[in-house]
Short mmCIF file of C-alpha atoms in Angstrom, two decimals:
data_model
loop_
_atom_site.label_atom_id
_atom_site.label_comp_id
_atom_site.label_asym_id
_atom_site.label_seq_id
_atom_site.Cartn_x
_atom_site.Cartn_y
_atom_site.Cartn_z
CA UNK D 29 -11.24 -35.22 12.34
CA UNK D 30 -8.34 -34.09 10.17
CA UNK D 31 -7.87 -30.34 9.77
CA UNK D 32 -7.46 -28.99 6.23
CA UNK D 33 -4.25 -27.23 5.31
CA UNK D 34 -4.50 -23.60 4.28
CA UNK D 35 -2.49 -21.55 1.79
CA UNK D 36 -2.33 -17.82 1.23
CA UNK D 37 -2.12 -15.64 -1.85
CA UNK D 38 -1.02 -12.02 -2.17
CA UNK D 39 -2.27 -10.60 -5.48
CA UNK D 40 -1.73 -7.07 -6.79
CA UNK D 41 -4.26 -5.14 -8.87
CA UNK D 42 -4.52 -1.74 -10.53
CA UNK D 43 -7.95 -0.83 -9.14
CA UNK D 44 -10.16 -1.72 -6.16
CA UNK D 45 -12.95 -2.67 -8.57
CA UNK D 46 -10.71 -5.23 -10.30
CA UNK D 47 -9.80 -6.78 -6.93
CA UNK D 48 -13.44 -6.79 -5.77
CA UNK D 49 -14.52 -8.61 -8.93
CA UNK D 50 -11.93 -11.32 -8.26
CA UNK D 51 -12.95 -11.47 -4.58
CA UNK D 52 -16.55 -12.21 -5.59
CA UNK D 53 -15.34 -15.06 -7.84
CA UNK D 54 -13.14 -16.45 -5.06
CA UNK D 55 -16.02 -16.52 -2.55
CA UNK D 56 -17.31 -19.66 -4.32
CA UNK D 57 -14.14 -21.45 -3.15
CA UNK D 58 -13.38 -22.34 0.47
CA UNK D 59 -12.00 -18.97 1.54
CA UNK D 60 -11.05 -18.74 5.21
CA UNK D 61 -10.17 -15.03 5.09
CA UNK D 62 -9.91 -12.33 2.45
CA UNK D 63 -9.13 -8.60 2.44
CA UNK D 64 -8.52 -5.80 -0.05
CA UNK D 65 -6.17 -2.95 0.90
CA UNK D 66 -4.42 -0.03 -0.78
CA UNK D 67 -0.76 0.43 0.05
CA UNK D 68 1.85 3.12 -0.56
CA UNK D 69 5.55 3.61 -0.04
CA UNK D 70 4.76 6.73 1.97
CA UNK D 71 2.70 7.26 5.12
CA UNK D 72 -0.37 9.44 4.74
CA UNK D 73 -3.90 9.28 3.50
CA UNK D 74 -6.07 10.81 0.87
CA UNK D 75 -5.62 14.46 0.02
CA UNK D 76 -8.23 16.20 2.15
CA UNK D 77 -6.82 19.68 2.63
CA UNK D 78 -6.58 21.99 -0.32
CA UNK D 79 -3.28 23.81 -0.48
CA UNK D 80 -1.82 26.39 -2.76
CA UNK D 81 1.71 25.43 -3.83
CA UNK D 82 2.88 29.07 -3.84
CA UNK D 83 1.52 30.16 -0.47
CA UNK D 84 0.82 26.90 1.41
CA UNK D 85 2.97 25.30 4.05
CA UNK D 86 4.51 22.45 2.06
CA UNK D 87 7.02 20.21 3.82
CA UNK D 88 8.38 18.59 0.67
CA UNK D 89 7.61 17.71 -2.94
CA UNK D 90 6.50 14.29 -1.71
CA UNK D 91 3.90 15.75 0.64
CA UNK D 92 2.44 17.70 -2.26
CA UNK D 93 2.52 15.02 -4.99
CA UNK D 94 2.10 11.82 -2.94
CA UNK D 95 0.19 13.25 0.05
CA UNK D 96 2.83 11.75 2.31
CA UNK D 97 2.77 12.59 6.01
CA UNK D 98 6.51 12.73 6.53
CA UNK D 99 8.04 13.11 9.97
CA UNK D 100 11.14 15.16 9.15
CA UNK D 101 13.05 17.06 6.46
CA UNK D 102 15.35 14.13 5.64
CA UNK D 103 12.38 11.87 4.88
CA UNK D 104 11.00 14.58 2.60
CA UNK D 105 14.26 14.80 0.67
CA UNK D 106 14.43 11.02 0.30
CA UNK D 107 10.80 10.85 -0.85
CA UNK D 108 11.30 13.62 -3.40
CA UNK D 109 14.06 11.55 -5.03
CA UNK D 110 11.47 8.93 -6.04
CA UNK D 111 10.42 9.23 -9.73
CA UNK D 112 6.75 9.12 -8.71
CA UNK D 113 7.15 12.44 -6.87
CA UNK D 114 8.38 14.44 -9.85
CA UNK D 115 6.97 12.48 -12.79
CA UNK D 116 10.31 12.87 -14.56
CA UNK D 117 10.75 9.15 -15.18
CA UNK D 118 8.69 6.21 -16.36
CA UNK D 119 9.24 4.66 -12.94
CA UNK D 120 10.26 1.18 -11.99
CA UNK D 121 10.59 -1.70 -14.39
CA UNK D 122 9.55 -4.39 -11.88
CA UNK D 123 6.02 -4.85 -13.24
CA UNK D 124 4.25 -3.74 -10.06
CA UNK D 125 4.04 -0.09 -11.12
CA UNK D 126 0.47 1.08 -10.83
CA UNK D 127 -0.60 -1.97 -8.83
CA UNK D 128 -1.28 -0.49 -5.41
CA UNK D 129 -4.27 -2.67 -4.50
CA UNK D 130 -3.48 -5.83 -2.54
CA UNK D 131 -5.90 -8.75 -2.36
CA UNK D 132 -4.94 -11.13 0.45
CA UNK D 133 -6.61 -14.55 0.43
CA UNK D 134 -6.36 -17.48 2.84
CA UNK D 135 -8.00 -20.62 1.49
CA UNK D 136 -7.99 -24.39 1.56
CA UNK D 137 -4.98 -25.81 -0.24
CA UNK D 138 -7.21 -28.08 -2.38
CA UNK D 139 -8.54 -25.02 -4.27
CA UNK D 140 -5.25 -23.10 -4.42
CA UNK D 141 -4.59 -23.78 -8.13
CA UNK D 142 -8.15 -22.79 -9.11
CA UNK D 143 -7.82 -19.56 -7.14
CA UNK D 144 -4.48 -18.77 -8.80
CA UNK D 145 -6.05 -19.28 -12.25
CA UNK D 146 -8.98 -16.97 -11.40
CA UNK D 147 -6.59 -14.25 -10.19
CA UNK D 148 -4.21 -14.47 -13.14
CA UNK D 149 -6.99 -14.62 -15.75
CA UNK D 150 -8.53 -11.51 -14.18
CA UNK D 151 -5.35 -9.44 -14.51
CA UNK D 152 -3.95 -9.90 -11.04
CA UNK D 153 -0.21 -10.24 -10.45
CA UNK D 154 0.94 -12.78 -7.88
#
């Protein structure tokens, strides 16, 4: 029996809901594996601790604005140089700005083109 070849797709979305809608559409195809993840340029999680910017222990601007868990002062300085930390710029011009949700799909190569069409028509960026 001949084994089917698989292909993968990495698609970026602006919201988890948008990616989940596409994932439901892709389930009708022969999907071997699929996941939805949020990614960031900085380590850390969601903001759980409330802190007062005047009296709190703040490591850097990046830890306050991006909730980054930085390991040292140098990393904090580097992170604070990013436009997303200060909001003083419109950010990058690469088209991925605001797309921090990653849909990863592994599927049979015979349905690859159909999957690409579903993703692109639903606002995903490949």
